[in-house]
Backbone as JSON, one array per atom type, in Angstrom:
{
  "sequence": "MTSTGTSHDRTFHPTRTARRAYAVNAGIAWLGVVLTVVLSALGWYREAPVEAGLYGDTRDGLGGALARVMDTFSYFTIWSNVVVAASTTMLLRRPVRDTLVQRVLRLDALLMITVTAIVYQVLLAPTIDVEGWSLLTDPILHVVTPLVTVVVWAVWGPRGWISARLVPLALVVPLAWIGWMMLRGAVVGAYPYGFANVTELGYASVSLTLVAILVFGLVVAAAYWGVDALLRRRSAQNS",
  "N": [[40.69, 150.87, 137.29], [41.38, 154.3, 136.27], [43.19, 157.14, 137.49], [42.31, 160.41, 137.09], [43.79, 163.51, 136.16], [43.62, 167.07, 137.0], [41.63, 169.53, 135.21], [43.36, 171.47, 134.54], [46.08, 170.6, 134.46], [45.81, 168.52, 132.71], [46.51, 165.77, 132.72], [46.68, 162.24, 133.39], [46.88, 159.53, 135.69], [47.55, 156.34, 135.35], [46.6, 153.38, 137.15], [48.67, 150.8, 138.63], [47.76, 148.3, 137.82], [46.26, 149.0, 135.57], [48.3, 149.97, 133.89], [49.69, 147.61, 133.45], [47.78, 146.2, 132.01], [47.57, 147.83, 129.71], [50.16, 147.43, 128.76], [50.16, 144.68, 128.13], [48.22, 144.68, 126.12], [49.45, 146.35, 124.19], [51.76, 144.8, 123.72], [50.75, 142.42, 122.57], [49.59, 143.42, 120.23], [51.84, 144.58, 118.94], [53.33, 142.25, 118.6], [51.78, 140.75, 116.76], [51.96, 142.45, 114.5], [54.77, 142.64, 114.01], [55.49, 139.92, 113.63], [53.99, 139.35, 111.32], [55.08, 141.11, 109.41], [57.79, 140.27, 109.33], [57.53, 137.55, 108.55], [56.34, 137.95, 106.06], [58.36, 139.35, 104.72], [60.31, 137.37, 104.62], [59.08, 135.61, 102.98], [57.59, 133.43, 103.83], [54.93, 132.87, 104.07], [52.35, 130.75, 102.95], [52.01, 130.24, 99.51], [49.33, 131.36, 97.52], [46.81, 131.08, 94.96], [46.93, 133.85, 92.8], [44.68, 136.45, 92.54], [43.39, 138.45, 89.92], [44.29, 141.82, 90.06], [44.69, 141.89, 92.79], [46.85, 141.88, 95.72], [49.89, 139.93, 95.88], [51.23, 139.01, 93.67], [54.24, 138.83, 93.52], [57.86, 138.73, 93.31], [59.72, 135.76, 94.13], [61.7, 134.96, 97.07], [64.52, 137.01, 98.15], [64.42, 139.05, 96.29], [61.76, 139.79, 96.06], [61.13, 140.75, 98.53], [60.88, 143.46, 99.45], [58.61, 144.34, 98.05], [56.69, 142.6, 99.08], [56.68, 143.38, 101.77], [55.81, 146.02, 101.51], [53.27, 145.54, 100.5], [52.18, 144.3, 102.77], [52.17, 146.41, 104.63], [50.16, 147.87, 103.56], [47.72, 146.92, 104.13], [44.6, 147.34, 105.77], [44.21, 145.97, 108.12], [46.8, 145.76, 109.24], [47.41, 148.46, 109.62], [45.43, 149.08, 111.55], [46.2, 147.46, 113.7], [48.73, 148.51, 114.23], [48.03, 151.12, 115.05], [46.61, 150.48, 117.39], [48.73, 149.32, 118.87], [50.52, 151.52, 119.04], [48.96, 153.51, 120.33], [48.34, 152.34, 122.82], [50.88, 151.92, 123.8], [51.68, 154.55, 124.18], [50.17, 155.13, 126.37], [51.62, 154.16, 128.43], [53.44, 155.94, 129.32], [54.63, 158.19, 131.89], [53.73, 161.16, 133.58], [50.59, 160.48, 131.84], [49.9, 162.42, 129.12], [46.99, 164.19, 128.45], [46.05, 164.76, 125.54], [44.78, 166.1, 122.39], [45.68, 164.64, 120.19], [46.4, 162.25, 121.44], [43.9, 161.39, 122.36], [42.47, 161.11, 119.93], [43.95, 159.07, 118.67], [43.5, 157.01, 120.48], [40.71, 156.58, 120.24], [40.68, 156.03, 117.5], [42.09, 153.62, 117.51], [40.25, 151.89, 118.77], [38.01, 152.11, 117.02], [39.12, 151.3, 114.5], [40.21, 148.72, 114.97], [37.95, 147.36, 115.71], [36.36, 147.54, 113.37], [38.1, 146.14, 111.71], [37.97, 143.53, 112.82], [35.24, 142.9, 112.45], [34.79, 143.25, 109.64], [36.59, 141.37, 108.7], [35.53, 138.94, 109.71], [32.99, 138.94, 108.5], [33.23, 139.6, 105.71], [35.7, 138.61, 104.71], [36.81, 136.22, 105.95], [34.97, 134.09, 105.24], [35.74, 133.61, 102.62], [38.37, 132.84, 102.34], [41.09, 130.51, 102.73], [42.73, 129.66, 105.57], [46.03, 128.97, 106.08], [49.24, 127.45, 106.83], [51.65, 129.69, 108.15], [49.79, 131.64, 108.54], [47.9, 130.59, 110.19], [48.86, 131.17, 112.66], [49.31, 134.02, 112.73], [46.96, 135.26, 111.74], [44.79, 134.83, 113.67], [45.85, 136.37, 115.81], [45.95, 138.98, 114.77], [43.29, 139.47, 113.93], [41.48, 138.52, 115.83], [42.44, 138.07, 118.57], [43.88, 140.49, 119.27], [41.82, 142.51, 118.68], [39.82, 141.66, 120.59], [41.18, 141.81, 123.1], [41.85, 144.52, 123.08], [39.34, 145.86, 123.19], [38.33, 144.89, 125.63], [40.29, 145.8, 127.46], [40.01, 148.57, 127.15], [37.33, 148.86, 128.0], [37.49, 148.19, 130.7], [39.68, 149.63, 131.8], [39.81, 152.07, 130.5], [41.27, 155.05, 129.13], [38.59, 156.81, 130.8], [36.15, 159.19, 129.65], [37.43, 160.31, 127.49], [36.27, 160.4, 125.02], [34.29, 162.32, 122.83], [31.61, 164.21, 121.25], [32.78, 165.88, 119.37], [35.08, 164.48, 118.83], [34.37, 162.18, 117.48], [33.98, 162.4, 114.53], [36.65, 163.07, 113.94], [37.97, 160.73, 114.3], [38.05, 159.49, 111.89], [40.26, 160.25, 110.55], [42.72, 158.73, 110.36], [41.75, 156.29, 109.09], [40.91, 157.5, 106.63], [43.38, 158.36, 105.7], [44.56, 155.89, 105.26], [42.92, 154.92, 103.18], [43.54, 156.78, 101.17], [46.3, 156.23, 100.79], [46.19, 153.46, 100.07], [44.63, 153.5, 97.71], [46.11, 155.23, 96.07], [48.59, 153.88, 95.89], [47.64, 151.56, 94.74], [46.84, 152.47, 92.23], [49.3, 152.85, 91.12], [50.74, 150.37, 91.25], [48.85, 148.62, 90.33], [47.37, 146.85, 91.88], [45.43, 145.71, 94.72], [44.53, 145.48, 98.24], [42.21, 144.07, 99.1], [39.31, 142.21, 98.04], [36.93, 143.73, 97.88], [37.97, 146.19, 97.43], [39.08, 146.12, 94.99], [39.81, 147.75, 92.37], [40.53, 147.18, 89.78], [38.88, 145.06, 88.99], [36.29, 145.83, 89.84], [35.93, 148.55, 89.43], [36.12, 152.14, 89.95], [33.8, 153.44, 90.9], [32.13, 151.51, 92.14], [33.88, 150.52, 94.12], [34.35, 152.87, 95.57], [31.8, 153.4, 96.66], [31.57, 151.23, 98.41], [33.7, 151.75, 100.18], [32.89, 154.19, 101.25], [30.62, 153.33, 102.59], [31.83, 151.72, 104.53], [33.24, 153.67, 105.94], [31.11, 155.18, 106.97], [30.0, 153.23, 108.59], [32.14, 153.06, 110.34], [31.9, 155.54, 111.65], [29.53, 155.08, 113.01], [30.37, 153.06, 114.74], [32.29, 154.48, 116.24], [30.61, 156.39, 117.44], [29.08, 154.66, 118.97], [30.96, 153.75, 120.83], [31.38, 156.15, 122.14], [28.89, 156.48, 123.39], [28.89, 154.22, 125.08], [31.11, 154.81, 126.65], [30.2, 157.09, 128.02], [28.14, 155.9, 129.52], [29.62, 154.12, 131.14], [31.1, 155.96, 132.59], [29.1, 157.21, 134.1], [28.23, 155.07, 135.69], [30.59, 154.58, 137.09], [30.78, 156.95, 138.54], [28.54, 156.73, 140.15], [29.23, 154.59, 141.74], [31.37, 155.5, 143.15]],
  "CA": [[40.31, 152.18, 136.8], [42.49, 155.25, 136.24], [43.01, 158.39, 138.22], [42.44, 161.51, 136.14], [44.29, 164.76, 136.73], [42.71, 168.21, 136.91], [41.46, 170.08, 133.87], [44.45, 172.41, 134.27], [47.32, 169.93, 134.05], [45.44, 167.62, 131.63], [47.24, 164.51, 132.8], [46.06, 161.26, 134.26], [47.87, 158.61, 136.22], [46.98, 154.98, 135.39], [47.02, 152.51, 138.24], [49.64, 149.77, 138.22], [47.03, 147.27, 137.08], [45.92, 149.55, 134.25], [49.52, 150.0, 133.09], [49.98, 146.24, 133.03], [46.81, 145.87, 130.97], [48.01, 148.53, 128.51], [51.38, 146.78, 128.28], [49.77, 143.43, 127.5], [47.53, 145.06, 124.89], [50.46, 146.81, 123.25], [52.64, 143.7, 123.38], [50.07, 141.5, 121.65], [49.44, 144.1, 118.94], [53.16, 144.66, 118.3], [53.71, 140.89, 118.22], [51.1, 140.41, 115.51], [52.5, 143.26, 113.4], [56.16, 142.27, 113.73], [55.5, 138.58, 113.05], [53.45, 139.41, 109.96], [56.05, 141.79, 108.54], [58.96, 139.4, 109.19], [57.16, 136.39, 107.74], [56.13, 138.42, 104.69], [59.67, 139.65, 104.15], [61.01, 136.11, 104.36], [58.33, 134.84, 102.0], [57.22, 132.16, 104.45], [53.5, 132.59, 103.97], [52.06, 129.8, 101.89], [51.54, 130.89, 98.31], [47.97, 131.05, 97.09], [46.55, 131.62, 93.61], [46.8, 135.31, 92.81], [43.55, 136.95, 91.78], [43.7, 139.66, 89.15], [44.05, 143.08, 90.74], [44.94, 141.8, 94.23], [48.23, 141.66, 96.11], [50.38, 138.56, 95.88], [52.04, 138.74, 92.49], [55.58, 139.37, 93.77], [58.95, 137.79, 93.07], [60.11, 134.91, 95.25], [62.99, 135.22, 97.69], [64.92, 138.35, 98.56], [64.05, 140.02, 95.28], [60.39, 140.27, 96.26], [60.92, 141.08, 99.95], [60.39, 144.83, 99.62], [57.23, 144.41, 97.55], [55.83, 141.9, 100.03], [56.55, 144.22, 102.97], [54.97, 147.16, 101.16], [51.9, 145.01, 100.47], [51.75, 144.07, 104.15], [51.88, 147.69, 105.26], [49.04, 148.53, 102.89], [46.47, 146.33, 104.62], [43.93, 148.04, 106.87], [44.45, 145.18, 109.32], [48.09, 146.15, 109.82], [47.25, 149.84, 110.11], [44.64, 149.1, 112.79], [47.01, 146.88, 114.77], [49.78, 149.49, 114.55], [47.42, 152.2, 115.83], [46.38, 149.92, 118.72], [50.02, 149.19, 119.53], [51.08, 152.84, 119.32], [48.13, 154.24, 121.29], [48.47, 151.74, 124.15], [52.26, 152.19, 124.24], [51.7, 155.93, 124.66], [49.53, 155.16, 127.69], [52.56, 153.67, 129.44], [54.28, 157.04, 129.79], [54.23, 158.79, 133.18], [52.28, 160.94, 133.52], [50.05, 160.45, 130.49], [49.34, 163.71, 128.71], [45.66, 164.11, 127.85], [46.06, 165.67, 124.4], [43.85, 165.78, 121.31], [46.28, 163.55, 119.41], [46.29, 161.03, 122.23], [42.49, 160.98, 122.37], [42.1, 160.65, 118.59], [44.58, 157.77, 118.44], [42.83, 156.01, 121.33], [39.44, 156.25, 119.6], [41.02, 155.38, 116.24], [42.45, 152.23, 117.79], [39.01, 151.17, 119.02], [37.22, 152.09, 115.8], [39.76, 150.56, 113.42], [40.36, 147.3, 115.29], [36.6, 146.8, 115.68], [36.01, 147.37, 111.96], [38.95, 145.06, 111.21], [37.43, 142.25, 113.27], [33.93, 142.66, 111.86], [34.93, 143.07, 108.2], [37.28, 140.09, 108.48], [34.61, 137.83, 109.96], [31.82, 138.98, 107.62], [33.54, 139.67, 104.28], [36.93, 137.96, 104.26], [37.0, 134.85, 106.46], [34.24, 133.05, 104.49], [36.24, 133.44, 101.25], [39.79, 132.49, 102.31], [41.53, 129.34, 103.48], [43.87, 130.02, 106.41], [46.99, 127.88, 106.07], [50.62, 127.77, 107.15], [51.92, 130.67, 109.21], [48.57, 132.44, 108.77], [47.2, 129.99, 111.33], [49.37, 131.86, 113.85], [49.18, 135.48, 112.72], [45.58, 135.72, 111.5], [44.03, 134.98, 114.93], [46.38, 137.47, 116.62], [45.59, 140.26, 114.16], [41.87, 139.66, 113.68], [40.64, 138.06, 116.93], [43.01, 138.3, 119.9], [44.1, 141.92, 119.49], [40.54, 143.22, 118.84], [39.15, 141.31, 121.84], [41.94, 142.37, 124.22], [41.75, 145.99, 123.01], [38.02, 146.3, 123.66], [38.23, 144.58, 127.06], [41.17, 146.72, 128.21], [39.39, 149.89, 127.17], [36.11, 148.84, 128.81], [37.81, 148.09, 132.13], [40.66, 150.62, 132.27], [39.68, 153.35, 129.81], [40.77, 156.09, 130.06], [37.22, 157.29, 130.68], [35.94, 160.6, 129.39], [38.25, 160.8, 126.39], [35.5, 160.43, 123.77], [33.28, 163.37, 122.79], [30.98, 164.37, 119.93], [33.77, 166.49, 118.49], [36.12, 163.52, 118.52], [33.87, 161.09, 116.65], [34.4, 162.53, 113.13], [38.1, 163.11, 113.84], [38.46, 159.36, 114.3], [38.17, 159.0, 110.52], [41.48, 160.79, 109.94], [43.63, 157.65, 109.99], [41.15, 155.49, 108.02], [40.97, 158.23, 105.37], [44.78, 158.32, 105.26], [44.77, 154.55, 104.7], [42.25, 154.85, 101.88], [44.35, 157.56, 100.23], [47.51, 155.46, 100.5], [45.85, 152.22, 99.4], [44.17, 153.79, 96.36], [47.23, 155.81, 95.31], [49.54, 152.8, 95.59], [46.99, 150.65, 93.82], [46.89, 153.05, 90.89], [50.68, 152.73, 90.63], [51.15, 148.96, 91.09], [47.78, 147.87, 89.7], [46.88, 145.8, 92.78], [44.77, 146.22, 95.92], [44.61, 144.46, 99.3], [40.98, 143.31, 99.36], [38.42, 142.07, 96.9], [35.96, 144.84, 97.81], [38.71, 147.39, 97.02], [39.74, 145.77, 93.73], [39.38, 148.67, 91.32], [40.76, 146.51, 88.49], [37.72, 144.23, 88.67], [35.0, 146.44, 90.18], [35.85, 149.95, 89.01], [36.21, 153.13, 91.03], [32.49, 153.8, 91.45], [31.7, 150.46, 93.07], [34.79, 150.51, 95.27], [34.12, 154.09, 96.35], [30.58, 153.22, 97.43], [31.86, 150.31, 99.51], [34.56, 152.43, 101.14], [32.06, 155.18, 101.95], [29.78, 152.57, 103.52], [32.68, 151.31, 105.65], [33.51, 154.88, 106.73], [29.88, 155.48, 107.71], [29.95, 152.23, 109.65], [33.14, 153.48, 111.32], [31.31, 156.61, 112.46], [28.56, 154.45, 113.91], [31.15, 152.38, 115.77], [32.86, 155.51, 117.12], [29.51, 156.94, 118.24], [28.69, 153.64, 119.94], [31.95, 153.8, 121.9], [31.09, 157.39, 122.88], [27.77, 156.2, 124.27], [29.31, 153.26, 126.12], [32.01, 155.53, 127.55], [29.37, 157.92, 128.89], [27.46, 155.0, 130.44], [30.6, 153.63, 132.1], [31.44, 157.09, 133.47], [28.01, 157.42, 135.06], [28.28, 153.96, 136.62], [31.75, 154.79, 137.95], [30.46, 158.05, 139.45], [27.56, 156.24, 141.13], [29.89, 153.64, 142.64], [32.48, 156.14, 143.89]],
  "C": [[41.52, 153.11, 136.83], [42.14, 156.49, 137.03], [43.29, 159.54, 137.28], [42.9, 162.77, 136.84], [43.28, 165.87, 136.58], [42.61, 168.68, 135.48], [42.57, 171.04, 133.52], [45.71, 171.69, 133.8], [47.09, 168.91, 132.95], [46.34, 166.39, 131.59], [46.4, 163.51, 133.59], [47.11, 160.2, 134.58], [47.25, 157.21, 136.32], [47.46, 154.22, 136.62], [48.02, 151.49, 137.71], [48.97, 148.67, 137.41], [46.67, 147.74, 135.68], [47.15, 149.57, 133.35], [49.9, 148.6, 132.6], [49.04, 145.82, 131.9], [47.19, 146.55, 129.65], [49.24, 147.86, 127.9], [51.07, 145.47, 127.57], [49.11, 143.7, 126.15], [48.53, 145.48, 123.82], [51.35, 145.66, 122.78], [52.03, 142.74, 122.38], [49.95, 142.14, 120.26], [50.77, 144.19, 118.21], [53.61, 143.29, 117.83], [53.08, 140.5, 116.89], [51.67, 141.15, 114.32], [53.9, 142.79, 113.02], [56.24, 140.88, 113.09], [55.04, 138.61, 111.59], [54.44, 140.03, 109.0], [57.26, 140.89, 108.28], [58.65, 138.2, 108.3], [56.91, 136.77, 106.29], [57.46, 138.69, 104.01], [60.43, 138.38, 103.77], [60.31, 135.26, 103.3], [57.86, 133.51, 102.53], [55.73, 131.89, 104.44], [53.25, 131.68, 102.77], [51.47, 130.53, 100.69], [50.13, 130.41, 97.96], [47.78, 131.59, 95.68], [46.28, 133.11, 93.68], [45.62, 135.72, 91.95], [43.95, 138.24, 91.08], [43.34, 140.9, 89.95], [44.28, 143.06, 92.23], [46.42, 141.57, 94.5], [48.6, 140.18, 96.02], [51.28, 138.22, 94.71], [53.41, 139.4, 92.64], [56.62, 138.3, 93.49], [59.23, 136.97, 94.32], [61.43, 135.38, 95.83], [63.24, 136.67, 98.03], [64.47, 139.42, 97.57], [62.65, 140.58, 95.44], [60.09, 140.71, 97.66], [60.32, 142.47, 100.14], [58.93, 144.95, 99.18], [56.27, 143.73, 98.52], [55.61, 142.73, 101.29], [55.66, 145.42, 102.69], [53.5, 146.73, 101.06], [51.36, 144.87, 101.89], [51.35, 145.37, 104.83], [50.76, 148.46, 104.56], [47.69, 147.92, 103.26], [45.89, 147.14, 105.78], [44.14, 147.3, 108.18], [45.74, 145.59, 110.01], [48.02, 147.57, 110.36], [46.51, 149.85, 111.45], [45.44, 148.52, 113.95], [48.15, 147.81, 115.17], [49.22, 150.62, 115.4], [47.11, 151.72, 117.25], [47.69, 149.87, 119.49], [50.58, 150.54, 119.94], [50.29, 153.56, 120.41], [48.25, 153.67, 122.7], [49.9, 151.91, 124.68], [52.37, 153.59, 124.8], [51.07, 156.05, 126.05], [50.45, 154.66, 128.79], [53.48, 154.77, 129.95], [53.74, 157.61, 131.1], [54.65, 160.25, 133.24], [51.81, 160.95, 132.08], [49.43, 161.8, 130.18], [48.01, 163.49, 127.98], [45.58, 165.15, 126.73], [45.06, 165.22, 123.34], [44.39, 164.61, 120.48], [46.13, 162.22, 120.13], [44.85, 160.5, 122.22], [42.06, 160.42, 121.01], [42.69, 159.28, 118.32], [43.91, 156.67, 119.26], [41.49, 155.6, 120.71], [39.67, 155.58, 118.26], [41.34, 153.91, 116.45], [41.19, 151.39, 117.99], [38.18, 151.01, 117.75], [37.82, 151.13, 114.78], [39.87, 149.07, 113.73], [39.0, 146.61, 115.33], [36.14, 146.55, 114.24], [36.82, 146.23, 111.35], [38.35, 143.7, 111.56], [36.12, 141.92, 112.56], [34.03, 142.4, 110.36], [35.61, 141.74, 107.89], [36.3, 138.92, 108.63], [33.48, 137.78, 108.94], [32.19, 138.86, 106.14], [34.7, 138.79, 103.84], [37.05, 136.5, 104.68], [36.23, 133.8, 105.66], [34.84, 132.74, 103.12], [37.69, 132.99, 101.19], [40.04, 131.22, 103.13], [42.8, 129.72, 104.26], [44.79, 128.82, 106.53], [48.36, 128.37, 106.53], [50.76, 128.74, 108.32], [50.71, 131.56, 109.5], [47.74, 131.88, 109.92], [47.65, 130.61, 112.64], [49.02, 133.33, 113.84], [47.75, 135.97, 112.52], [44.76, 135.84, 112.8], [44.54, 136.13, 115.8], [45.87, 138.8, 116.09], [44.09, 140.52, 114.17], [40.96, 139.27, 114.85], [41.2, 138.48, 118.29], [43.2, 139.79, 120.17], [42.79, 142.7, 119.58], [39.87, 142.94, 120.18], [39.85, 141.93, 123.04], [41.8, 143.89, 124.25], [40.43, 146.49, 123.58], [37.88, 146.05, 125.16], [39.07, 145.54, 127.9], [40.56, 148.11, 128.26], [38.16, 149.91, 128.08], [36.41, 148.84, 130.3], [38.67, 149.26, 132.6], [40.67, 151.92, 131.48], [40.9, 153.77, 129.01], [39.33, 156.51, 129.75], [37.22, 158.77, 130.36], [36.77, 161.17, 128.26], [37.48, 160.92, 125.08], [34.41, 161.49, 123.88], [32.68, 163.43, 121.39], [31.95, 164.95, 118.93], [34.79, 165.47, 118.0], [35.66, 162.46, 117.53], [34.26, 161.25, 115.18], [35.91, 162.57, 112.95], [38.71, 161.71, 113.81], [38.58, 158.78, 112.9], [39.46, 159.47, 109.85], [42.41, 159.68, 109.48], [43.01, 156.72, 108.95], [41.16, 156.18, 106.66], [42.39, 158.25, 104.81], [45.09, 156.96, 104.64], [44.13, 154.43, 103.32], [43.05, 155.6, 100.82], [45.6, 156.8, 99.81], [47.21, 154.22, 99.67], [45.44, 152.46, 97.94], [45.29, 154.35, 95.5], [48.23, 154.73, 94.93], [48.93, 151.83, 94.59], [47.02, 151.16, 92.39], [48.28, 152.9, 90.27], [51.04, 151.28, 90.32], [50.07, 148.1, 90.45], [47.25, 146.73, 90.55], [46.38, 146.41, 94.07], [44.71, 145.1, 96.96], [43.39, 143.56, 99.44], [40.11, 143.26, 98.11], [37.45, 143.23, 96.76], [36.62, 146.16, 97.42], [39.4, 147.2, 95.67], [39.19, 146.62, 92.59], [39.52, 148.03, 89.94], [39.53, 145.73, 88.05], [36.39, 144.97, 88.83], [34.83, 147.86, 89.66], [35.8, 150.89, 90.2], [34.86, 153.42, 91.67], [32.04, 152.78, 92.49], [32.57, 150.43, 94.32], [34.56, 151.72, 96.16], [32.87, 153.96, 97.21], [30.81, 152.31, 98.63], [32.7, 150.98, 100.58], [33.8, 153.5, 101.92], [31.18, 154.48, 102.98], [30.58, 152.14, 104.74], [33.0, 152.5, 106.54], [32.29, 155.26, 107.57], [29.72, 154.5, 108.86], [30.96, 152.56, 110.75], [32.63, 154.59, 112.22], [30.31, 156.05, 113.46], [29.28, 153.75, 115.06], [31.73, 153.39, 116.76], [31.79, 156.12, 118.01], [29.06, 155.95, 119.3], [29.67, 153.62, 121.12], [31.77, 155.06, 122.75], [29.95, 157.14, 123.86], [28.13, 155.25, 125.4], [30.23, 153.95, 127.13], [31.22, 156.39, 128.54], [28.64, 157.07, 129.93], [28.41, 154.5, 131.53], [31.04, 154.73, 133.07], [30.37, 157.3, 134.52], [28.02, 156.3, 136.1], [29.44, 154.12, 137.6], [31.48, 155.88, 138.97], [29.49, 157.59, 140.53], [28.2, 155.33, 142.17], [30.98, 154.26, 143.49], [31.95, 156.89, 145.12]]
}
C-alpha cells in the first residue's frame, strides 16, 4: 500500500515495494512500445495482405520507415501503452505530487489499457493471424501490460485518486486519439482498425462505433471509481 500525505502538501510517498511494482509496470509497457516502434521502423513485421482503407500500404525498406512509424503511433494500442508507461514512470518520483494531471493520466492508463485488452480480444483477435515478431509484441501490448497494470493498481493504487469529477476527464486522451486518427486518416486515406475504416464504412457508421467505445470507456472508468472506493473502505477497516 502507499502512504498518502496531508491535504495541504498533496503528496504521497509510495513504499519501496510499491515503487518496485510501478517500475516493473512501466518497464513492461515501455518495452512493448519500444520493440513495436523499432520493429516497425525496420520493416521486420511479416507482411500481410493490405485491406482497402487500412494501414499497411507503405514502401519497403528505409523509404517506408517513417510511414510505418507514423502508422504505429496512430494505433490506440500504442497510445494506451504509452499512457501506462508515462503514468507509472511519474509515480517513481519522490515525493509524488498529487495533481489533477497525475490523477487523470493514472485513470486514463487504466481505462485505455482495459479497453485495449477487451477490444483486441473481442473485435480484433478473432480476425487476425498473429505471426512473426507479432508473436512477441502482441502479447506484451494486449495481454501482459493490461494484466500487470490492473494488478499493480489494485494492490498499490494510489487509492483515493478517482472521483466523479475525474471520470469524464478520463476521455481527454481517447478523444485526442480519435481526433488524430481521423484527421490523419483523411489525409493518408487509411485507418488503423476495421471498425474505424471510413473508406469502407463511411463516417456515420464509424462515428457510431467510436461513440459506443467512448461510452464503454466511461463505464470502465466509473467501474474503477467504484472499485477504488471499495478498496479504500476495506483498507480503512483493516488499519
